[in-house]
CSV table of C-alpha atoms and ligand atoms in Angstrom, one decimal:
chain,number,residue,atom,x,y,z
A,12,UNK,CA,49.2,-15.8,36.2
A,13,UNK,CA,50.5,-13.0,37.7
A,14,UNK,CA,54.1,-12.5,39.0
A,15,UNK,CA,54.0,-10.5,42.1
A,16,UNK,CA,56.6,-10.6,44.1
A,17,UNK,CA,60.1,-12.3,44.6
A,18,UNK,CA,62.6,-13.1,47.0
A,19,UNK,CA,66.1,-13.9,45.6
A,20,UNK,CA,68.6,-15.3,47.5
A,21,UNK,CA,72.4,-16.3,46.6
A,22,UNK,CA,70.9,-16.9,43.1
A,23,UNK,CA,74.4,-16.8,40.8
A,24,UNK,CA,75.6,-12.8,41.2
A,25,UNK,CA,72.3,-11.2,41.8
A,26,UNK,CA,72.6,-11.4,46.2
A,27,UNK,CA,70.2,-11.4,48.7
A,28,UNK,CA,66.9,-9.2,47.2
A,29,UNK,CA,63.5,-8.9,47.5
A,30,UNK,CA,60.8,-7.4,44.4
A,31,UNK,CA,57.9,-6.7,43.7
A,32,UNK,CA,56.9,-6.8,39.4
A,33,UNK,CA,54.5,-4.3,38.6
A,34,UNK,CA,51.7,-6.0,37.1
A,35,UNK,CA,52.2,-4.8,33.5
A,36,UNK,CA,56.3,-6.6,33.8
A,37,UNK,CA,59.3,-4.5,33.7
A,38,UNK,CA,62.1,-3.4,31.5
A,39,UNK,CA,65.2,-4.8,32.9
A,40,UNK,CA,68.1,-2.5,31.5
A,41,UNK,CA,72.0,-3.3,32.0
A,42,UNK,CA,75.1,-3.8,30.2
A,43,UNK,CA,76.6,-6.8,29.6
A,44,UNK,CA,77.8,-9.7,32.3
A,45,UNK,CA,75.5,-7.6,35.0
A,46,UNK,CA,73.0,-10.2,35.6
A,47,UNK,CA,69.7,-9.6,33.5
A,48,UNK,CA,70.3,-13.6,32.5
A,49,UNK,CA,70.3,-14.6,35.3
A,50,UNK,CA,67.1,-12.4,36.7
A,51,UNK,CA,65.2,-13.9,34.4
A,52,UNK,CA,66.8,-17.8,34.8
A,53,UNK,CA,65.8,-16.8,38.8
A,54,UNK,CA,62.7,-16.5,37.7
A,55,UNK,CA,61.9,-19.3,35.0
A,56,UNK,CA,63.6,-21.6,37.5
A,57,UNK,CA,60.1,-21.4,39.6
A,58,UNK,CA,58.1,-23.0,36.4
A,59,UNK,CA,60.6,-26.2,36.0
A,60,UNK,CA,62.8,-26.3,39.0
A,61,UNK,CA,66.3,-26.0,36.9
A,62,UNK,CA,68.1,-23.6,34.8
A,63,UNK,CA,66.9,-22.8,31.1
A,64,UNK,CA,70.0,-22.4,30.2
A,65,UNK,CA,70.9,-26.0,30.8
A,66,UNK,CA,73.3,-24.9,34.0
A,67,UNK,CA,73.2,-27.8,36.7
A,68,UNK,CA,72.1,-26.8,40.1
A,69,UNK,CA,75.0,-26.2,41.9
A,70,UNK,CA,76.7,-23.7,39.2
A,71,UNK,CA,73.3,-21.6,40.1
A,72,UNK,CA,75.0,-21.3,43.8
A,73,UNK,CA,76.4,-17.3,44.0
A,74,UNK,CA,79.9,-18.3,44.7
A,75,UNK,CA,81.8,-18.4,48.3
A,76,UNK,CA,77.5,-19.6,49.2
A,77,UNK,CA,76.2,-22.7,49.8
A,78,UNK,CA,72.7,-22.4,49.1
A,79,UNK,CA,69.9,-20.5,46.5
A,80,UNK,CA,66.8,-19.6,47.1
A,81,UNK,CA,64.0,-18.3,45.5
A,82,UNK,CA,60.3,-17.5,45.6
A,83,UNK,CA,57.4,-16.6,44.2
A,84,UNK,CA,54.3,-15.0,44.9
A,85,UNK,CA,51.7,-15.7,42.3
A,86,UNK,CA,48.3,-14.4,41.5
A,87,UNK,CA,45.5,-15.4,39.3
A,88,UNK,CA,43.9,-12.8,37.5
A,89,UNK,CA,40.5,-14.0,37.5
A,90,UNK,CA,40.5,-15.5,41.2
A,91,UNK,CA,42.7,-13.3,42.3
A,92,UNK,CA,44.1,-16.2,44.1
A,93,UNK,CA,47.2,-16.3,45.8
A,94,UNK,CA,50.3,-18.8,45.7
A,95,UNK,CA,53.8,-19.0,46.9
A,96,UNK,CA,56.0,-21.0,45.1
A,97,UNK,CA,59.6,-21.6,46.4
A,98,UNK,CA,62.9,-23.6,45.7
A,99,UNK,CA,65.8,-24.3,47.2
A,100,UNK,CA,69.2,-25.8,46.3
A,101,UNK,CA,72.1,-26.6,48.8
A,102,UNK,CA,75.3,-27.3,46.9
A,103,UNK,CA,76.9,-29.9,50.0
A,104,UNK,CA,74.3,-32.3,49.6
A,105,UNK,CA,72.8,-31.8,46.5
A,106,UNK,CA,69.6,-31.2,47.9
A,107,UNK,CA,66.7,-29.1,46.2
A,108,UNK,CA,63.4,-28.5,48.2
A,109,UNK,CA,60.4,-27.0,46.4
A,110,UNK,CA,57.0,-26.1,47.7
A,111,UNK,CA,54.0,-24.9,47.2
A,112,UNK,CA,52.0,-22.5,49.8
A,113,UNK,CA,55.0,-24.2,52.0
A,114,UNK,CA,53.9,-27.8,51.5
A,115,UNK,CA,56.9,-30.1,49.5
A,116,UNK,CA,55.2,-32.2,46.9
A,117,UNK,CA,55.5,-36.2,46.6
A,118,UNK,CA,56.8,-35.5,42.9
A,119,UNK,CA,58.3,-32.9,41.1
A,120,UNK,CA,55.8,-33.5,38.3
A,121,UNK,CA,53.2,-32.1,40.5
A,122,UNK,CA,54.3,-28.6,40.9
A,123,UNK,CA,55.7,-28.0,37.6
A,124,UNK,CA,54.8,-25.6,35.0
A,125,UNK,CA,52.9,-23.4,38.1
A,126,UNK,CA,54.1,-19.9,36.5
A,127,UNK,CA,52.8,-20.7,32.7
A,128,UNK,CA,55.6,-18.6,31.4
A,129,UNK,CA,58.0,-19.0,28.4
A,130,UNK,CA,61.4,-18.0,28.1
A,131,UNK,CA,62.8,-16.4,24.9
A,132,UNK,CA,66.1,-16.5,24.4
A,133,UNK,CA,69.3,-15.8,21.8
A,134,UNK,CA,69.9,-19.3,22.4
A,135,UNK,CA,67.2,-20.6,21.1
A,136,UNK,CA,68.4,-20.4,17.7
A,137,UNK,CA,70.0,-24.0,18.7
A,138,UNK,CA,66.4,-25.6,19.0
A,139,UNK,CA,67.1,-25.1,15.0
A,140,UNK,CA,70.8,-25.0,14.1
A,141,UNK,CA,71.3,-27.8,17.2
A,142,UNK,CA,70.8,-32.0,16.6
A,143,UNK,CA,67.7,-34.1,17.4
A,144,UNK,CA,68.4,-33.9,21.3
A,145,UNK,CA,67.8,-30.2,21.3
A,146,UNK,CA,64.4,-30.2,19.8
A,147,UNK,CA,63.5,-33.4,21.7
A,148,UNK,CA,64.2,-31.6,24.7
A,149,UNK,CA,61.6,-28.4,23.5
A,150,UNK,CA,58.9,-31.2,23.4
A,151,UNK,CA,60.0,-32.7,26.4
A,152,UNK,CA,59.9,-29.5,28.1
A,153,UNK,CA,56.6,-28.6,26.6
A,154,UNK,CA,54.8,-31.9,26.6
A,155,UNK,CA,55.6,-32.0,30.2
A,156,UNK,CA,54.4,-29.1,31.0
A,157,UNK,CA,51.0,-29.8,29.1
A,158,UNK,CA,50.2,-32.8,28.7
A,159,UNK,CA,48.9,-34.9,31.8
A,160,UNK,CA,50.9,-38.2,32.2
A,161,UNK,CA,53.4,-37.2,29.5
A,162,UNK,CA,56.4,-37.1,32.3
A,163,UNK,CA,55.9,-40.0,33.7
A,164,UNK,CA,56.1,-41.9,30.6
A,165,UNK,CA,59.1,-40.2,29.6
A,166,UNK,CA,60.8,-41.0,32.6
A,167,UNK,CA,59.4,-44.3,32.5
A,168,UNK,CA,60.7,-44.8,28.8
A,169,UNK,CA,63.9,-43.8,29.8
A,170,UNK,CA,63.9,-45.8,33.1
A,171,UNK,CA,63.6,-49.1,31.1
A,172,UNK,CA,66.0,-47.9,28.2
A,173,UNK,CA,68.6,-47.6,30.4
A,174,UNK,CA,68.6,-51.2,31.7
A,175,UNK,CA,67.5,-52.5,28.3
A,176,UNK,CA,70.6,-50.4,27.0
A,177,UNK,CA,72.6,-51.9,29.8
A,178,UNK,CA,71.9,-56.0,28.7
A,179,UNK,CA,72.8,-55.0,25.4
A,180,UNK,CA,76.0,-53.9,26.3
A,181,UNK,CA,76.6,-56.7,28.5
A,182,UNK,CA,75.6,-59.2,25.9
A,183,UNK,CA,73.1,-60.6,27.9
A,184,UNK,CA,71.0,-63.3,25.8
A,185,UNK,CA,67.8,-62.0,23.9
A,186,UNK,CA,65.5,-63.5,26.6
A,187,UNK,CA,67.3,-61.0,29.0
A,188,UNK,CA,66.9,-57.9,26.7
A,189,UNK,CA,63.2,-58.4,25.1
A,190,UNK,CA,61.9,-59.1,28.9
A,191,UNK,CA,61.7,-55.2,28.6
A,192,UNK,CA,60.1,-54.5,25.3
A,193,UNK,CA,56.4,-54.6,26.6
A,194,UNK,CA,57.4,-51.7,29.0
A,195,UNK,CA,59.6,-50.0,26.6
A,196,UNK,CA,56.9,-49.9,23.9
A,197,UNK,CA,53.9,-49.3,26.1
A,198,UNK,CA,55.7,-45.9,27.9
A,199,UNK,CA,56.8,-45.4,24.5
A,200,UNK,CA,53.8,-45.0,22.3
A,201,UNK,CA,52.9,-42.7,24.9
A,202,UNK,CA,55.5,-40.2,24.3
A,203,UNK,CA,55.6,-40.9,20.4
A,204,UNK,CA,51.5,-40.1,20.3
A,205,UNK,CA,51.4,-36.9,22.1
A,206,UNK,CA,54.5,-35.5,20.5
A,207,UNK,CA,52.8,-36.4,17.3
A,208,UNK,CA,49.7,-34.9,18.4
A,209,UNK,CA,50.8,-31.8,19.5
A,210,UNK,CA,53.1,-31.4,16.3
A,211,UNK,CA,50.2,-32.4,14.1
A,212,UNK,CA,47.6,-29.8,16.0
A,213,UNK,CA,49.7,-27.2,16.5
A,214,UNK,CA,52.0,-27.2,13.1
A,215,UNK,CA,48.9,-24.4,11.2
A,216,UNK,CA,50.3,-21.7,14.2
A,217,UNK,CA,53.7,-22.6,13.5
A,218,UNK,CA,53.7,-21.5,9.9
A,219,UNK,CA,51.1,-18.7,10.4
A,220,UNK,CA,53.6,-17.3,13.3
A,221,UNK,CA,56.4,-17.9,11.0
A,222,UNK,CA,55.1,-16.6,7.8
A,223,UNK,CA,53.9,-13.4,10.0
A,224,UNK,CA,57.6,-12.7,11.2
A,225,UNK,CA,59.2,-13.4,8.0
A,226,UNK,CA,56.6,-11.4,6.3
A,227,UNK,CA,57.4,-13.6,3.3
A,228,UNK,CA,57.6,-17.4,2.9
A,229,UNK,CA,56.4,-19.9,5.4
A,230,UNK,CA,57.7,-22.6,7.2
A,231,UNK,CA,56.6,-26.3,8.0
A,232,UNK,CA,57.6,-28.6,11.0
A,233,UNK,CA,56.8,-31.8,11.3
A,234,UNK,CA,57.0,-34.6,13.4
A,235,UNK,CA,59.8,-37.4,12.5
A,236,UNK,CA,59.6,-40.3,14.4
A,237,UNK,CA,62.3,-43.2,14.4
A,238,UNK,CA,59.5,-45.5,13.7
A,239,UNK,CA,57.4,-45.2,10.9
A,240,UNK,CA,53.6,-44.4,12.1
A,241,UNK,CA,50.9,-44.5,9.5
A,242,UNK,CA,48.7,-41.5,9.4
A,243,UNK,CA,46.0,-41.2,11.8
A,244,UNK,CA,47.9,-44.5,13.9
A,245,UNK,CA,46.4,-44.8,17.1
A,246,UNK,CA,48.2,-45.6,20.6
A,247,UNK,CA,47.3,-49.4,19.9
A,248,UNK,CA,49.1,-48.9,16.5
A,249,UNK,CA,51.9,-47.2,17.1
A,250,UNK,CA,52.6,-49.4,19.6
A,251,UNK,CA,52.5,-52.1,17.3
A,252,UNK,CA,54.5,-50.4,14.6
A,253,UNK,CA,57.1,-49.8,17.8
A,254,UNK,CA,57.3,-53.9,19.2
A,255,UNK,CA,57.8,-54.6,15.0
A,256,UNK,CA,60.4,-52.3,14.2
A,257,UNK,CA,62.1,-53.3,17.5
A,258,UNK,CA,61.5,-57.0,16.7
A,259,UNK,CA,63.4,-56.4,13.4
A,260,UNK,CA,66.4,-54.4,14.6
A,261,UNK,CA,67.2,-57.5,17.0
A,262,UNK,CA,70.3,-58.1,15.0
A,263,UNK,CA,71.5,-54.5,14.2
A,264,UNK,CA,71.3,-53.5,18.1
A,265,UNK,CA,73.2,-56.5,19.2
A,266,UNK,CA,75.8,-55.3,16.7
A,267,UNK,CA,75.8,-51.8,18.4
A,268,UNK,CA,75.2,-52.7,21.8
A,269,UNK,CA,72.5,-49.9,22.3
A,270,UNK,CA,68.4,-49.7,21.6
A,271,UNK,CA,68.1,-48.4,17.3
A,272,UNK,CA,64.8,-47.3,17.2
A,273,UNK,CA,62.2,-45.6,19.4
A,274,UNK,CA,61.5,-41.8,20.6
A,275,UNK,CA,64.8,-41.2,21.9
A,276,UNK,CA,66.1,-40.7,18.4
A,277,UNK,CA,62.9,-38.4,17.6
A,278,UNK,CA,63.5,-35.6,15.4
A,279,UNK,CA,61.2,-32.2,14.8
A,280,UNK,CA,62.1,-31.2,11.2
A,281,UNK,CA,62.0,-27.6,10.3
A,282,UNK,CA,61.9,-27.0,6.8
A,283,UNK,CA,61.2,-23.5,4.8
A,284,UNK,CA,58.1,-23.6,2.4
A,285,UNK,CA,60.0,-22.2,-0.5
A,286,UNK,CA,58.9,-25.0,-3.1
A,287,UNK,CA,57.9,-28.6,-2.7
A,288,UNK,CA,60.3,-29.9,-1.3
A,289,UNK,CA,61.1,-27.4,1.4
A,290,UNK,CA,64.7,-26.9,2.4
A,291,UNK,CA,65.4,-27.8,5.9
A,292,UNK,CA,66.0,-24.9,8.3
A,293,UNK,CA,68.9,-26.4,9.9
A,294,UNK,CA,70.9,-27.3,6.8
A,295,UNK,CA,70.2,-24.3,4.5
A,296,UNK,CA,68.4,-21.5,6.9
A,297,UNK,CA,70.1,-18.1,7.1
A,298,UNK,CA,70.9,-16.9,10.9
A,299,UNK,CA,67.9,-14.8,10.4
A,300,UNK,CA,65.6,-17.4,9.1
A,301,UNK,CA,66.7,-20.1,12.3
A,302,UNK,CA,66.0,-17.2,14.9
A,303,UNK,CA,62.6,-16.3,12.9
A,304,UNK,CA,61.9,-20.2,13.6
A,305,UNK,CA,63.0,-20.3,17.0
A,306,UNK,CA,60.7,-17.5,18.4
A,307,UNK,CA,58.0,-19.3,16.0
A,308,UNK,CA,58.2,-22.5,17.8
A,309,UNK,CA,58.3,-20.1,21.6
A,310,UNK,CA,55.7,-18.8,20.5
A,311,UNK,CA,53.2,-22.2,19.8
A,312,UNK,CA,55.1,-22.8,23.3
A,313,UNK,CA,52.8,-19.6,24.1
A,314,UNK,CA,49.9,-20.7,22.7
A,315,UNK,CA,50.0,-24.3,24.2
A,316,UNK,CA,50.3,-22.5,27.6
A,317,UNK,CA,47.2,-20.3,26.3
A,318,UNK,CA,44.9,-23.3,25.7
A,319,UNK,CA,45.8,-26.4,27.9
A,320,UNK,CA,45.9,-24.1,30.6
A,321,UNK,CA,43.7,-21.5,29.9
A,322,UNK,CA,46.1,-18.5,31.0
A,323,UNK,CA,47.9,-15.6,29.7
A,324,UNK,CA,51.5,-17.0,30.0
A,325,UNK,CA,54.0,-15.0,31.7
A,326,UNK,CA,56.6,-13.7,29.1
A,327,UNK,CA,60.3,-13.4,29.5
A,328,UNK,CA,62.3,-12.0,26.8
A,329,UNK,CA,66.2,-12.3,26.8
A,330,UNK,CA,67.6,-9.8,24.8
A,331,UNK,CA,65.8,-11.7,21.9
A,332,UNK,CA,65.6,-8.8,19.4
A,333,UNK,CA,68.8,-7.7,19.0
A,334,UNK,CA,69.5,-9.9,16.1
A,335,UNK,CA,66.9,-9.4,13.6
A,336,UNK,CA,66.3,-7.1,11.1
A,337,UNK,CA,64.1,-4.3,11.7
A,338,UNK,CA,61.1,-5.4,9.9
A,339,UNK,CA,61.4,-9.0,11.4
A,340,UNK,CA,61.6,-7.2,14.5
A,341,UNK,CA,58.4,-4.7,14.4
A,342,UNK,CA,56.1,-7.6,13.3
A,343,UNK,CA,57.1,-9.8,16.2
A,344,UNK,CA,56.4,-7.0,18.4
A,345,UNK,CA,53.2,-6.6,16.6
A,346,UNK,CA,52.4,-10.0,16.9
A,347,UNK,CA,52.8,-10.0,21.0
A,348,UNK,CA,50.8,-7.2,21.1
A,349,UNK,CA,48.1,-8.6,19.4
A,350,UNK,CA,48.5,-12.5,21.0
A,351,UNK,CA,47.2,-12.9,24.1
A,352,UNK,CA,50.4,-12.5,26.4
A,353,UNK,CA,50.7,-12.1,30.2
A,354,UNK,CA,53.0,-9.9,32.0
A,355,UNK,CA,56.2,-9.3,30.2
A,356,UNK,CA,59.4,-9.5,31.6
A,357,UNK,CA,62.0,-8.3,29.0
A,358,UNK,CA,65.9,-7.3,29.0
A,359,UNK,CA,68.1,-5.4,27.0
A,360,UNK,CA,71.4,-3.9,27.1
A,361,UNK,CA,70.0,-1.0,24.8
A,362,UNK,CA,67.5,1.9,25.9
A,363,UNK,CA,66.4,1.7,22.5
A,364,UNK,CA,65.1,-2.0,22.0
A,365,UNK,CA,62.4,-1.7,24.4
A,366,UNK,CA,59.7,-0.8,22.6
A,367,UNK,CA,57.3,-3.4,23.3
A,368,UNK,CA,53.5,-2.5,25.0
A,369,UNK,CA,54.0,0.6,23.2
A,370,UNK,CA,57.4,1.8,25.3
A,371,UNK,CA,55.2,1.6,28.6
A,372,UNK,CA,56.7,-1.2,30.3
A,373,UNK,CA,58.3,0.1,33.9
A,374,UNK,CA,62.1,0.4,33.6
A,375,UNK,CA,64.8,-1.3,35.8
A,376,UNK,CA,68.2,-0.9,35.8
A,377,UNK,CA,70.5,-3.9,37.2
A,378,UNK,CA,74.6,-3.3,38.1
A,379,UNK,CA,76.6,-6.2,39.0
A,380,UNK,CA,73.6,-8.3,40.5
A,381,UNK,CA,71.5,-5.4,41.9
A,382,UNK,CA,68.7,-4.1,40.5
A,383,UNK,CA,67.4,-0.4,41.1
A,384,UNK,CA,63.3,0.8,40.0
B,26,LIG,P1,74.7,-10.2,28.6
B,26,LIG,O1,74.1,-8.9,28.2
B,26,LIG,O2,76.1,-10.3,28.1
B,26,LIG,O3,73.9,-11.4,28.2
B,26,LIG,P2,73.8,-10.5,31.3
B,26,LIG,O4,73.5,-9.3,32.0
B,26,LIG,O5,72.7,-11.3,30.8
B,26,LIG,O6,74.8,-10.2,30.2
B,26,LIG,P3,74.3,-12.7,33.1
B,26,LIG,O7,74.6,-13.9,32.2
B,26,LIG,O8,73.0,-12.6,33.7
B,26,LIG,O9,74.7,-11.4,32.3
B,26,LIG,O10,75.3,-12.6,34.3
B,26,LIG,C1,76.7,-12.9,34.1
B,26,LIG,C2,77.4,-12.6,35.3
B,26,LIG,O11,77.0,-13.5,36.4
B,26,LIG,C3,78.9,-12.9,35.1
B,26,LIG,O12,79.6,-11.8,35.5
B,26,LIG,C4,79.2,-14.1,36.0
B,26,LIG,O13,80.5,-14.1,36.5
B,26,LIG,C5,78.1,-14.0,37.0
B,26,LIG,N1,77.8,-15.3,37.6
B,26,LIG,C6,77.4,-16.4,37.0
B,26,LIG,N2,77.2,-17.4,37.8
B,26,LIG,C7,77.5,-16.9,39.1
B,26,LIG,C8,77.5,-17.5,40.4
B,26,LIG,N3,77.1,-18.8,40.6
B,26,LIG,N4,77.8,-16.7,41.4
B,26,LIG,C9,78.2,-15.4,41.2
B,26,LIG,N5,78.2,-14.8,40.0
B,26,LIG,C10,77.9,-15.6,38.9
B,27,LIG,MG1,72.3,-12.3,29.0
């Protein structure tokens, strides 16, 4: 997918202005606090209708404004097809309006993921240095974005937690709180397969992509699930496995007035594949080493986008370099180059980082919000 042109409007400090991305990407140059963030949230913002960097809505406002927009015009590079994709977000009412080719979709689901682009960024290092929630969230995020019918179970799992959370605080009799087991362990074992799937299919590239930027040891993830799935478990068993373990924690729940087990206390473990055991990134992984894993894991984000939708993903790169040594650095360059990647849309505060597609990406320069060709 092709990025061709966009229309930003009251989008945090970068003002009312309309682009057009030469088909190659761009080089967004600036110093510090001018908005090259912020460009690239604008942008991102169009493939899951909210802020990468976790900002609510309403902090995305430009101040003294009451409402953001932006759109995109897309293009497929086969097809050659055109689409516009557009959002909106009024800060009174708290109302967001998306569309596609100007038509407003029944569910958000439906119109998600419509750029195929990934966002590197120096925060990223938290998917690795960060708790469970953090990487749950990068599978979430992926999953979603992926795998058909993974959002709605998520959102169905977390529907029915809620209330089931809610009797257990209350104290409600068991009757009350198991009356929501079958739906909490069928949306469940939904969520806890496909995460397990993807980690299982797509932990090779992890290590290879790891291994390649470290250009020394490897590194492993795997899947760690708060119930205990026996290799090769299918949807019926881990469902199973789920209603047991839940069956069993009866009493400890009760005791802590909240759900024990189940995918909301999922965990991806990252662990370096320096001997046997491995040590885990998070505990014992060198700055270097967590940011080496954090573009590894953005970059099977890449991949996924590569094969479950059969497109060049659309690349946005943060200022990601900046922090890693220069070897580290020429090999991830490398390996862009040779992956299959889409347009690129990088920024830097330095000149001198921007040596990606040989140096040939299109410069731009952005001051306090605006951006100049
Ligand atoms: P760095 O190189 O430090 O990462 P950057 O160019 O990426 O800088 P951004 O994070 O894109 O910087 O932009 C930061 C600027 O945007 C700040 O000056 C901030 O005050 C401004 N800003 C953030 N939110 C809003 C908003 N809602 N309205 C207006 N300006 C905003
Ligand atoms: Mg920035």
């Amino acid at each position: 997918m092709r990025l061709n042109g966009l229309a930003i409007r009251h989008f945090r400090n970068l003002g009312s202005q309309d682009l057009e991305l030469p088909s190659e990407g761009v080089a967004l140059i600036g110093d510090n606090a001018q908005g090259k963030s912020n460009f690239l949230e604008a942008i991102y913002y169009l493939e899951t209708f909210r802020s990468f960097r976790g900002a609510r809505d309403e902090q995305l406002v430009a101040f003294h404004e009451g409402v953001f927009r932006v759109a995109g015009t897309l293009q497929e590079r086969d097809t050659g097809r055109s689409m516009k994709v557009a959002a909106a977000f009024e800060k009174k009412g708290k109302r967001k309006k998306v569309s596609v080719d100007g038509a407003e979709p029944d569910r958000m689901g439906d119109v998600l993921g419509r750029l195929a682009a990934v966002i590197f960024s120096p925060a990223d290092v938290e998917l690795v240095s960060g708790g469970p929630r953090e990487r749950r969230r990068f599978l979430d995020i992926v999953l979603s974005l992926s795998e058909p019918g993974y959002l709605t179970a998520l959102q169905d799992y977390r529907k029915i937690l809620v209330r089931r959370n809610a009797s257990l605080k209350d104290g409600q009799p068991s009757s009350v709180v198991v009356a929501w087991d079958s739906g909490l362990v069928g949306s469940g074992a939904r969520v806890m397969r496909a995460r397990r799937d993807w980690i299982e299919q797509r932990c090779g590239a992890f290590r290879d992509y790891y291994q390649e930027v470290s250009g020394g040891i490897g590194a492993q993830m795997r899947y760690r699930p708060s119930v205990t799935l026996a290799d090769a478990a299918c949807k019926e068993d881990i469902a199973l496995a789920f209603r047991d373990i839940l069956a069993a924690s009866g009493e400890r729940e009760r005791r802590m007035g909240t759900t024990v087990v189940g995918p909301h206390r999922d965990d991806l473990l990252l662990r370096l594949e320096d001997d046997a055991e491995g040590l885990d990134l998070r505990a014992y992984g060198s700055g270097g080493q967590r940011r080496t894993a954090a573009l590894a894991l953005r970059l099977v984000e890449a991949r996924t986008i590569r094969e479950t939708r059969e497109r060049a993903p659309l690349i946005l790169l943060d200022d990601v370099f900046a922090e890693l040594d220069g070897g580290r650095r020429e090999r991830v360059l490398a390996l862009m180059e040779k992956e299959e990647m889409g347009q690129v849309v990088l920024t830097s505060p330095k000149e001198s980082d921007v040596k990606i597609r040989k140096d040939s990406l299109p410069r731009w320069r952005i001051e306090a919000g605006r951006i100049t060709a």
